[in-house]
Phi, psi and omega in degrees: 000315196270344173266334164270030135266351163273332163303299129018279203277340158268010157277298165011270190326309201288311181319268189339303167284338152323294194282303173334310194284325169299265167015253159027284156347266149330303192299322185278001198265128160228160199234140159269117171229183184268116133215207179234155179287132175217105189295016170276336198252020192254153150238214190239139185223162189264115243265135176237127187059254174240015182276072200243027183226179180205147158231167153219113239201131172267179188227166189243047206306161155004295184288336190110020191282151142303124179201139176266144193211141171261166203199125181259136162213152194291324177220143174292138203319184155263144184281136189048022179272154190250147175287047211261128178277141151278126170244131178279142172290324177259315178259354150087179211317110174259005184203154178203140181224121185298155197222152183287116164333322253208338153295331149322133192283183186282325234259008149248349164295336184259049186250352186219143170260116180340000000 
């Protein structure tokens, strides 16, 4: 009885550190995707930290997939300026930097015009 109860609690343990690890795992992953600012699409929200705007703007990964993605900035954008958002999978956009047209991959430039 008491060793298929020690069995019992290390698979628990292992299942557990598993998911732990996995977690981690995702939480460290971001996907880049691409898009230009269109100042139509930002409104003004009621300010959380330094955060006091949203856009909702689609984006673009690598391959040229479509994804729509929202975002918070402390201030509104440059009009057209392109973008690549860092994406988190669990925490949706934590970072973004402006990019040069021509830093794009092809397969989101042509979804955009110099």
């Amino acid at each position: 009885m008491m060793k298929t109860k020690k069995i019992m609690i290390s698979i628990f343990a292992v299942i557990l550190i598993m998911i732990c690890v996995g977690g981690a795992f995702l939480a460290a992953q971001n996907e880049e995707y691409y898009t230009q600012i269109d100042n139509d699409n930002v409104q003004e929200i009621a300010p959380h930290g330094d955060m006091n705007y949203k856009y909702t703007l689609p984006a673009y990964d690598r391959e040229g997939n479509e994804k729509e993605l929202k975002f918070e900035t402390s201030r509104v954008l440059k009009e057209d300026a392109f973008i690549c958002l860092k994406v988190n999978l669990i925490r949706g956009v934590v970072e973004w930097e402006e990019v040069e047209y021509t830093e794009m991959p092809g397969k989101v430039q042509k979804y955009y015009s110099e």
